[in-house]
Coordinates of C-alpha atoms in Angstrom, one line a residue:
M26 CA 78.5 95.7 126.9
T27 CA 76.3 96.8 129.8
R28 CA 74.1 99.9 129.8
D29 CA 76.5 101.7 132.2
Q30 CA 79.4 101.1 129.9
A31 CA 77.4 102.2 126.8
S32 CA 76.3 105.4 128.5
G33 CA 79.9 106.0 129.6
L34 CA 81.0 105.8 126.0
R35 CA 78.4 108.4 125.0
M36 CA 79.6 110.7 127.8
I37 CA 83.0 110.7 126.2
N38 CA 81.5 112.0 123.0
Q39 CA 79.6 114.7 124.9
Q40 CA 82.6 115.8 127.0
Q41 CA 85.1 115.9 124.1
N42 CA 82.5 117.4 121.6
E43 CA 83.7 114.7 119.1
K44 CA 86.6 116.9 118.2
V45 CA 89.5 114.8 119.6
K46 CA 92.2 114.1 117.0
V47 CA 93.9 110.7 117.8
I48 CA 97.4 110.2 116.4
A49 CA 99.4 107.0 116.8
V50 CA 103.2 107.3 116.7
T51 CA 104.8 104.0 115.9
G52 CA 107.8 102.7 114.1
G53 CA 108.2 98.9 114.5
K54 CA 111.8 99.0 115.5
G55 CA 113.0 100.4 118.8
G56 CA 115.6 103.1 118.9
V57 CA 114.3 105.2 116.0
G58 CA 113.3 108.1 118.3
K59 CA 109.6 107.4 118.3
T60 CA 108.9 108.7 121.8
S61 CA 111.0 111.8 121.2
V62 CA 109.0 112.5 118.1
A63 CA 105.7 112.0 120.1
I64 CA 106.5 114.3 123.0
N65 CA 108.3 117.0 121.0
T66 CA 105.4 117.2 118.6
A67 CA 103.0 117.4 121.6
V68 CA 104.9 120.3 123.1
A69 CA 105.0 122.1 119.7
L70 CA 101.3 121.7 119.4
A71 CA 100.8 123.0 122.9
E72 CA 102.8 126.1 122.0
K73 CA 100.3 126.7 119.3
G74 CA 97.4 126.7 121.7
K75 CA 96.3 123.1 121.5
R76 CA 95.3 121.1 124.5
V77 CA 97.4 117.9 124.1
M78 CA 97.3 114.6 125.9
V79 CA 100.0 112.0 125.5
L80 CA 99.0 108.4 126.2
D81 CA 102.0 106.2 127.0
A82 CA 100.7 103.1 125.3
D83 CA 103.8 101.0 126.1
L84 CA 101.7 99.6 129.0
G85 CA 104.4 97.3 130.3
L86 CA 107.5 99.4 129.7
A87 CA 106.5 103.0 130.1
N88 CA 109.1 105.7 129.5
V89 CA 107.5 109.0 128.6
D90 CA 107.5 110.4 132.2
V91 CA 111.1 109.2 132.6
M92 CA 112.3 111.0 129.5
L93 CA 110.7 114.2 130.8
G94 CA 112.2 113.9 134.2
L95 CA 108.7 113.7 135.8
R96 CA 107.7 111.6 138.8
A97 CA 104.4 109.9 138.4
E98 CA 103.1 108.8 141.8
H99 CA 100.2 107.0 140.1
N100 CA 99.6 105.3 136.8
L101 CA 97.0 103.3 134.9
S102 CA 97.4 100.3 137.1
H103 CA 96.2 102.4 140.0
V104 CA 93.1 103.4 138.0
L105 CA 92.3 99.8 137.3
S106 CA 92.7 98.8 140.9
G107 CA 90.4 101.7 142.0
E108 CA 93.1 103.5 143.9
A109 CA 92.9 106.6 141.8
E110 CA 90.8 108.4 139.2
L111 CA 92.1 109.0 135.7
D112 CA 92.2 112.7 136.2
D113 CA 94.3 112.1 139.3
I114 CA 97.1 110.3 137.5
I115 CA 97.6 112.9 134.7
V116 CA 101.1 114.4 135.0
R117 CA 101.7 117.8 133.5
G118 CA 104.7 118.2 131.3
P119 CA 106.3 121.1 129.4
K120 CA 103.8 123.7 128.1
G121 CA 101.1 122.1 130.1
I122 CA 100.8 118.9 128.0
G123 CA 99.0 116.1 129.9
I124 CA 100.6 112.7 130.2
I125 CA 98.8 109.5 131.1
P126 CA 101.5 107.3 132.4
A127 CA 101.6 103.5 132.2
T128 CA 103.6 101.1 134.2
S129 CA 107.0 99.7 133.8
G130 CA 107.9 96.0 134.2
T131 CA 104.3 94.9 134.8
Q132 CA 103.2 92.1 132.5
A133 CA 99.6 92.2 133.8
M134 CA 99.0 95.5 132.1
V135 CA 99.6 93.9 128.7
E136 CA 96.9 91.3 129.3
L137 CA 93.9 93.2 130.6
S138 CA 90.8 91.1 131.6
P139 CA 87.3 92.1 130.6
A140 CA 86.6 93.5 134.0
Q141 CA 89.8 95.7 133.8
H142 CA 88.8 96.8 130.4
A143 CA 85.4 97.9 131.7
G144 CA 87.1 99.8 134.5
L145 CA 89.3 101.6 132.0
I146 CA 86.3 102.5 129.8
R147 CA 84.5 103.9 132.9
A148 CA 87.6 105.8 133.9
F149 CA 87.7 107.6 130.6
S150 CA 84.0 108.2 130.6
E151 CA 84.3 109.9 133.9
M152 CA 87.3 112.0 132.8
K153 CA 86.8 115.7 133.3
T154 CA 90.0 116.9 131.6
Q155 CA 89.5 118.4 128.2
F156 CA 91.9 118.0 125.3
D157 CA 92.0 118.6 121.5
V158 CA 94.7 116.1 120.5
L159 CA 95.5 112.7 121.8
I160 CA 99.0 111.4 120.8
V161 CA 99.4 107.7 121.4
D162 CA 103.1 106.7 121.9
T163 CA 103.0 103.0 121.0
A164 CA 105.4 100.3 122.1
A165 CA 108.3 99.1 120.0
G166 CA 107.8 96.0 117.8
I167 CA 104.7 94.7 116.0
S168 CA 102.6 93.4 118.9
D169 CA 98.8 93.0 118.9
M170 CA 98.7 96.1 121.1
V171 CA 100.7 98.2 118.7
L172 CA 98.5 97.1 115.8
S173 CA 95.3 97.8 117.7
F174 CA 96.3 101.3 118.7
S175 CA 97.5 102.1 115.2
R176 CA 94.3 100.7 113.6
A177 CA 92.0 102.6 115.9
S178 CA 93.7 106.0 115.4
Q179 CA 92.8 108.6 112.8
D180 CA 96.4 109.1 111.7
V181 CA 99.4 106.8 111.9
L182 CA 102.8 108.4 112.0
V183 CA 105.6 105.9 111.2
V184 CA 109.0 107.0 112.4
V185 CA 112.0 105.7 110.4
C186 CA 115.7 106.3 110.4
D187 CA 118.5 105.5 108.0
E188 CA 119.1 101.9 109.1
P189 CA 118.2 98.8 107.1
T190 CA 116.4 97.3 110.1
S191 CA 114.3 100.4 110.6
I192 CA 113.2 100.3 106.9
T193 CA 112.4 96.6 107.1
D194 CA 110.5 96.8 110.4
A195 CA 108.5 99.8 109.1
Y196 CA 107.6 98.0 105.9
A197 CA 106.5 94.9 107.9
L198 CA 104.3 97.1 110.2
I199 CA 102.7 98.8 107.1
K200 CA 102.2 95.5 105.4
I201 CA 100.4 94.0 108.4
L202 CA 98.3 97.0 109.0
S203 CA 97.2 97.3 105.4
R204 CA 96.6 93.6 104.7
E205 CA 95.0 92.5 108.0
H206 CA 93.6 95.7 109.5
G207 CA 92.5 97.9 106.6
V208 CA 94.8 100.8 107.2
F209 CA 96.0 102.2 103.9
R210 CA 97.3 105.7 104.6
F211 CA 100.5 106.3 106.5
K212 CA 102.4 109.5 107.4
I213 CA 106.1 109.0 107.4
V214 CA 108.6 110.9 109.7
A215 CA 112.3 110.6 108.6
N216 CA 114.1 111.0 111.9
M217 CA 117.8 111.8 112.6
V218 CA 118.7 112.5 109.0
R219 CA 121.8 114.5 108.0
S220 CA 119.9 116.6 105.4
L221 CA 116.6 117.1 103.7
R222 CA 117.8 115.2 100.7
E223 CA 118.8 112.2 102.9
G224 CA 115.3 112.3 104.4
M225 CA 113.7 112.3 101.0
E226 CA 116.0 109.5 99.8
L227 CA 115.0 107.5 102.9
F228 CA 111.3 108.0 102.2
A229 CA 111.9 107.1 98.5
K230 CA 113.6 103.8 99.6
L231 CA 110.6 102.9 101.7
S232 CA 108.0 104.0 99.2
K233 CA 109.7 102.1 96.4
V234 CA 109.1 98.8 98.2
T235 CA 105.6 99.6 99.3
D236 CA 104.6 100.8 95.8
R237 CA 105.8 97.6 94.4
F238 CA 104.2 95.2 96.8
L239 CA 101.4 97.0 98.8
D240 CA 98.3 99.0 98.0
V241 CA 99.0 101.9 100.4
A242 CA 99.6 105.6 100.3
L243 CA 102.6 107.1 102.0
E244 CA 103.1 110.8 102.7
L245 CA 106.4 112.3 104.0
V246 CA 105.2 114.8 106.6
A247 CA 108.5 115.7 108.3
T248 CA 112.3 115.2 108.1
I249 CA 113.8 115.7 111.6
P250 CA 117.5 116.5 111.2
F251 CA 120.2 115.0 113.4
D252 CA 120.9 117.8 115.9
E253 CA 123.8 118.1 118.3
N254 CA 121.6 120.1 120.6
L255 CA 119.6 117.0 121.2
R256 CA 122.3 115.5 123.4
K257 CA 122.5 118.8 125.4
S258 CA 118.8 118.8 126.0
V259 CA 118.9 115.2 127.1
R260 CA 121.5 116.1 129.7
K261 CA 119.3 118.9 130.9
Q262 CA 116.3 116.5 131.0
K263 CA 114.4 118.9 128.7
L264 CA 112.9 118.5 125.3
I265 CA 114.8 120.1 122.4
V266 CA 111.8 122.2 121.4
E267 CA 111.9 123.7 124.9
A268 CA 115.7 124.0 125.5
F269 CA 116.7 125.0 122.0
P270 CA 113.6 126.4 120.2
K271 CA 115.7 127.8 117.3
S272 CA 117.6 124.6 116.6
P273 CA 117.0 122.8 113.2
A274 CA 115.2 119.9 114.9
S275 CA 112.9 122.2 116.9
I276 CA 112.0 124.1 113.7
A277 CA 111.2 120.7 112.0
Y278 CA 108.9 119.8 115.0
Q279 CA 107.2 123.2 114.7
G280 CA 106.5 122.4 111.0
L281 CA 105.2 119.0 111.9
A282 CA 102.9 120.5 114.4
N283 CA 101.5 122.9 111.8
K284 CA 100.7 120.0 109.5
V285 CA 99.0 118.1 112.4
I286 CA 96.7 121.1 113.0
S287 CA 95.8 121.1 109.3
W288 CA 94.8 117.5 109.2
P289 CA 91.0 117.1 109.2
V290 CA 89.2 115.3 112.0
P291 CA 86.9 112.6 110.6
Q292 CA 83.3 112.7 111.7
Q293 CA 82.9 109.0 112.0
P294 CA 83.7 107.4 115.5
G295 CA 86.7 105.5 114.2
G296 CA 89.3 107.7 115.8
H297 CA 87.5 108.7 119.0
L298 CA 89.1 107.8 122.3
E299 CA 86.4 105.4 123.3
F300 CA 86.6 103.5 120.0
L301 CA 90.4 103.3 120.3
L302 CA 90.0 101.6 123.7
N303 CA 87.1 99.4 122.5
A304 CA 88.9 98.3 119.3
W305 CA 92.0 97.6 121.3
Y306 CA 90.1 95.4 123.7
R307 CA 88.1 93.6 121.1
N308 CA 91.2 92.7 119.1
L309 CA 93.0 91.4 122.2
N310 CA 89.9 89.5 123.4
T311 CA 89.4 87.7 120.1
R312 CA 93.0 86.5 120.2
R313 CA 92.7 85.4 123.9
K314 CA 92.9 81.6 124.2
V315 CA 89.7 79.8 125.2
P316 CA 90.3 78.2 128.6
V317 CA 90.6 74.5 128.5
N318 CA 87.9 72.5 130.3
K319 CA 90.1 70.4 132.6
M320 CA 87.3 67.8 133.2
A321 CA 87.1 67.1 129.5
A322 CA 90.8 66.2 129.5
Y323 CA 90.1 63.3 131.8
T324 CA 86.7 62.1 130.6
G325 CA 87.5 61.8 126.9
F326 CA 86.8 63.9 123.8
N327 CA 83.6 62.7 122.3
D328 CA 82.3 66.0 120.7
K329 CA 84.4 66.4 117.6
S330 CA 82.9 69.8 116.8
L331 CA 84.0 71.1 120.2
I332 CA 87.5 69.7 119.6
V333 CA 87.8 71.4 116.3
D334 CA 86.5 74.8 117.6
Q335 CA 88.7 74.8 120.7
Y336 CA 92.0 73.5 119.1
A337 CA 91.8 74.9 115.6
P338 CA 94.1 77.8 116.6
L339 CA 96.7 75.2 117.6
V340 CA 96.5 73.5 114.2
K341 CA 96.8 76.9 112.5
R342 CA 99.8 78.0 114.6
I343 CA 101.7 74.8 113.8
A344 CA 100.8 75.0 110.1
H345 CA 102.1 78.5 109.8
H346 CA 105.2 77.7 111.7
L347 CA 106.0 74.9 109.3
L348 CA 104.9 76.8 106.3
A349 CA 107.5 79.6 107.0
R350 CA 110.2 77.0 106.3
L351 CA 108.7 75.3 103.3
P352 CA 108.7 76.2 99.5
A353 CA 105.8 77.9 98.0
S354 CA 104.5 74.7 96.4
V355 CA 103.3 73.6 99.8
Q356 CA 99.8 74.9 100.4
L357 CA 98.5 76.0 103.7
D358 CA 95.2 74.3 103.2
D359 CA 96.9 71.0 102.7
L360 CA 98.8 71.4 106.0
L361 CA 95.6 72.4 107.8
Q362 CA 93.7 69.4 106.5
A363 CA 96.4 67.0 107.6
G364 CA 96.7 68.8 110.9
M365 CA 92.9 68.4 111.5
M366 CA 93.2 64.7 110.9
G367 CA 96.0 64.5 113.3
L368 CA 94.0 66.5 115.9
L369 CA 91.0 64.1 115.6
E370 CA 93.4 61.1 115.9
A371 CA 94.9 62.6 119.0
A372 CA 91.5 63.1 120.5
S373 CA 90.6 59.5 119.9
K374 CA 93.8 58.1 121.5
F375 CA 94.4 60.6 124.3
D376 CA 94.4 59.2 127.9
G377 CA 94.2 62.1 130.3
S378 CA 94.6 59.8 133.3
K379 CA 98.4 59.7 132.6
G380 CA 98.7 63.4 133.6
A381 CA 99.8 64.8 130.3
K382 CA 98.3 67.9 128.8
F383 CA 96.1 67.3 125.7
E384 CA 97.6 70.3 123.9
T385 CA 101.1 68.8 124.2
F386 CA 99.9 65.4 123.1
A387 CA 97.9 66.8 120.2
G388 CA 100.7 69.1 119.1
I389 CA 102.9 66.1 118.5
R390 CA 100.2 64.3 116.5
I391 CA 99.3 67.4 114.5
R392 CA 102.9 68.1 113.6
G393 CA 103.5 64.5 112.7
A394 CA 100.5 64.4 110.4
M395 CA 101.6 67.5 108.6
I396 CA 105.2 66.3 108.1
D397 CA 103.9 62.9 106.9
E398 CA 101.8 64.8 104.3
I399 CA 104.9 66.8 103.3
R400 CA 107.1 63.8 102.9
R401 CA 104.6 62.1 100.6
G402 CA 105.0 65.1 98.2
D403 CA 108.8 65.4 98.4
W404 CA 110.0 65.3 94.8
L405 CA 113.6 66.1 95.4
P406 CA 116.3 63.5 94.7
R407 CA 118.5 62.3 97.5
S408 CA 121.5 64.0 96.0
V409 CA 120.1 67.4 97.0
H410 CA 119.8 66.3 100.6
R411 CA 123.2 64.7 100.4
N412 CA 124.8 67.9 99.1
Q413 CA 123.0 69.9 101.9
R414 CA 124.6 67.7 104.6
R415 CA 127.9 67.8 102.9
I416 CA 128.0 71.7 102.7
A417 CA 126.9 72.0 106.3
Q418 CA 129.7 69.7 107.4
V419 CA 132.3 71.6 105.4
I420 CA 131.1 74.9 106.8
D421 CA 131.4 73.5 110.3
E422 CA 134.9 72.2 109.7
L423 CA 136.1 75.5 108.1
E424 CA 134.7 77.7 110.9
Q425 CA 136.3 75.4 113.5
E426 CA 139.7 75.8 111.7
L427 CA 139.5 79.5 110.9
G428 CA 137.7 80.7 114.0
R429 CA 135.5 82.9 111.8
D430 CA 132.7 82.7 109.3
A431 CA 133.7 80.7 106.2
R432 CA 133.6 82.6 102.9
D433 CA 131.9 81.3 99.7
T434 CA 135.2 80.9 97.9
E435 CA 136.7 78.9 100.8
I436 CA 133.7 76.6 101.0
A437 CA 133.8 76.0 97.2
Q438 CA 137.6 75.3 97.4
R439 CA 137.1 72.7 100.2
L440 CA 134.3 71.1 98.2
E441 CA 136.7 71.0 95.2
M442 CA 134.3 72.6 92.9
P443 CA 134.0 76.0 91.1
L444 CA 132.2 78.8 92.8
D445 CA 129.4 78.8 90.2
E446 CA 128.8 75.2 90.9
Y447 CA 128.6 75.8 94.6
H448 CA 126.1 78.6 94.0
H449 CA 124.1 76.3 91.8
I450 CA 124.0 73.7 94.6
L451 CA 122.8 76.4 97.0
S452 CA 120.0 77.1 94.5
D453 CA 119.0 73.5 94.5
V454 CA 119.0 73.3 98.2
S455 CA 116.9 76.5 98.4
A456 CA 114.3 74.9 96.1
G457 CA 114.2 71.8 98.3
K458 CA 113.3 73.1 101.8
I459 CA 111.2 69.9 102.3
I460 CA 113.6 67.6 104.0
G461 CA 113.3 64.2 105.5
I462 CA 113.2 63.7 109.3
E463 CA 116.4 61.7 109.1
D464 CA 118.2 64.7 107.7
L465 CA 117.4 66.6 110.9
G466 CA 119.2 63.9 112.8
G467 CA 116.0 62.2 114.3
A468 CA 114.4 58.9 113.8
P469 CA 111.6 58.5 111.3
D470 CA 109.0 58.3 114.1
A471 CA 110.5 61.2 116.0
F472 CA 107.3 63.3 115.7
F473 CA 104.9 60.4 116.5
A474 CA 104.1 59.2 120.0
D475 CA 102.7 56.0 121.2
E476 CA 100.2 56.1 124.1
T477 CA 102.7 57.9 126.3
V478 CA 104.0 61.5 126.2
A479 CA 107.3 62.7 127.4
N480 CA 107.4 64.7 130.6
D481 CA 106.1 68.2 129.8
T482 CA 108.6 69.9 132.1
Y483 CA 111.5 68.1 130.5
E484 CA 110.2 69.0 127.0
T485 CA 109.9 72.6 128.0
L486 CA 113.4 72.7 129.4
V487 CA 114.8 71.2 126.2
N488 CA 112.9 73.6 124.0
D489 CA 114.1 76.6 126.0
Q490 CA 117.7 75.4 125.8
F491 CA 117.5 74.9 122.1
R492 CA 115.9 78.3 121.6
D493 CA 118.8 79.9 123.6
A494 CA 121.4 77.9 121.5
L495 CA 119.7 79.0 118.3
A496 CA 119.6 82.6 119.3
E497 CA 123.3 82.5 120.2
A498 CA 124.1 80.8 116.8
I499 CA 122.2 83.5 114.9
K500 CA 124.2 86.2 116.8
H501 CA 127.4 84.8 115.2
L502 CA 126.1 84.7 111.7
P503 CA 127.4 87.2 109.1
E504 CA 125.3 90.4 109.3
R505 CA 123.6 89.9 105.9
D506 CA 122.7 86.3 106.7
A507 CA 121.1 87.2 110.0
L508 CA 119.2 90.1 108.4
V509 CA 117.8 87.8 105.6
L510 CA 116.6 85.3 108.2
S511 CA 115.0 88.1 110.3
L512 CA 113.2 89.5 107.3
Y513 CA 112.0 86.1 106.1
Y514 CA 110.9 84.5 109.4
D515 CA 110.3 87.4 111.8
E516 CA 108.8 89.9 109.4
A517 CA 107.3 87.4 107.0
L518 CA 108.6 89.0 103.9
N519 CA 109.0 87.0 100.7
L520 CA 112.2 86.8 98.6
K521 CA 111.1 89.5 96.2
E522 CA 110.4 91.9 99.0
I523 CA 113.8 91.2 100.7
G524 CA 115.6 91.6 97.4
A525 CA 114.0 94.9 96.8
I526 CA 115.0 96.1 100.3
L527 CA 118.6 94.9 100.0
D528 CA 118.9 95.8 96.4
V529 CA 119.9 92.3 95.3
S530 CA 118.3 89.8 93.0
E531 CA 115.7 87.3 94.3
S532 CA 118.0 84.4 93.4
R533 CA 120.8 86.0 95.5
V534 CA 118.5 86.3 98.5
S535 CA 117.7 82.6 98.0
Q536 CA 121.4 81.7 98.1
I537 CA 122.0 83.8 101.2
H538 CA 119.1 82.2 102.9
S539 CA 120.2 78.7 102.0
Q540 CA 123.8 79.3 103.2
A541 CA 122.5 80.9 106.4
M542 CA 120.4 77.8 107.2
L543 CA 123.4 75.6 106.5
R544 CA 125.6 77.7 108.8
L545 CA 123.0 77.3 111.5
K546 CA 122.8 73.6 111.0
A547 CA 126.6 73.3 111.3
K548 CA 126.6 75.4 114.5
L549 CA 123.8 73.3 116.0
R550 CA 125.1 70.0 114.9
H551 CA 125.4 68.7 118.5
W552 CA 121.6 69.2 118.9
T553 CA 120.7 67.1 115.8
Q554 CA 123.2 64.4 116.7
N555 CA 121.8 64.1 120.3

């Protein structure tokens, strides 16, 4: 960091007197009312004499100014381009709250360069507007940006509602923040609940799972009731605390504001505005890919240490992708070791003069080396693989005949076996997630290339088409099957955690997962056959 940037950061301390309280409002899942909680709380704080600034941290899909019916002529993109100062873009909302608007539909704002980051730091260092509380309205999901804003804030408000996906996404967010980013205290807001009891039950449901699997502390700070006046206020393009100050939801927001005021402001710089921005930048910058030296691709790879340093993230990504579909007996270190051998082999055989990308060529070799290692340790009998193919075929036949998802009893009947035996086979299949390449419909050398690599554009097109077909197939799965797959692969929860959330046994989750995978295989049979 240059001297000008460092002095700019110190200026923020002096201007804000180190009393800024930074609060991140997040939730994981979209549609839980996160933005509504953020801006209603901001207005409630302003009514109590606090100077409040709201940062719309959904830098690519901003919506705070839209919800308030405000027109922002300038936003953060204009600050970065030098067209406006940060003080100039602040939009005043109800009760005088300040809003720092972001952009909507601009991908570049999500991927700031070092120069743009420096410009943003300088813009905040030159900011003359004073405020006591900064409320950061994060984006939906669990992106790097959401995690960085949450980690750098003093308090993290997690908004949840009474939906299974809301609970699971909130748990996944808390799990990542606690295990990877050192955040262990979370304040929970139960939103759109029918009663105080329902809010407490919702909190108990979430805390039950976190207490069992995570070392975190949750605190229920507010239960925001479902309020019919909310729709009326939306039609008026006003906040409910402004349009209906005596309504149940408004009273709840007033109570939340009182609690926010009572929260202490840590003296360390961890929650200050400049550290929030700096931490966010550092996190994104460390994850940014190292540019590939194009000359090296055509002159050969002789420096093995350079290869390992530059393409180790590729090996790690492929290993984690495979590991998500493998049993616990497969160790990540084994996959990484095999992948590194594949990477070095790819480097020794790569011929850049043929116009292929080294990353594409190496990916094939790395994946092939990992799968070869997996197959050497496959202990399952062929009967398990045979039963898996048989069940997938029966599911496909039944769904074609019935025009709907096949039930367990119907599958067992077509297989001419008792239901218990069918469930037992599913358990065997679940324990045997390591499958041969032939079982996926490909040739034994499908993941290995000779000295030529398929056209990259064609491969990209095929992958995109398969991804679309897979997404469409998942949409037509039974709701519980799709939910289990989402929790297992998207949220990286284990079977015990999923069972605790769905209130079923671990073995039942395993059966649901196995059957869901077989349903997908049946629906995508034409891909494996071709």
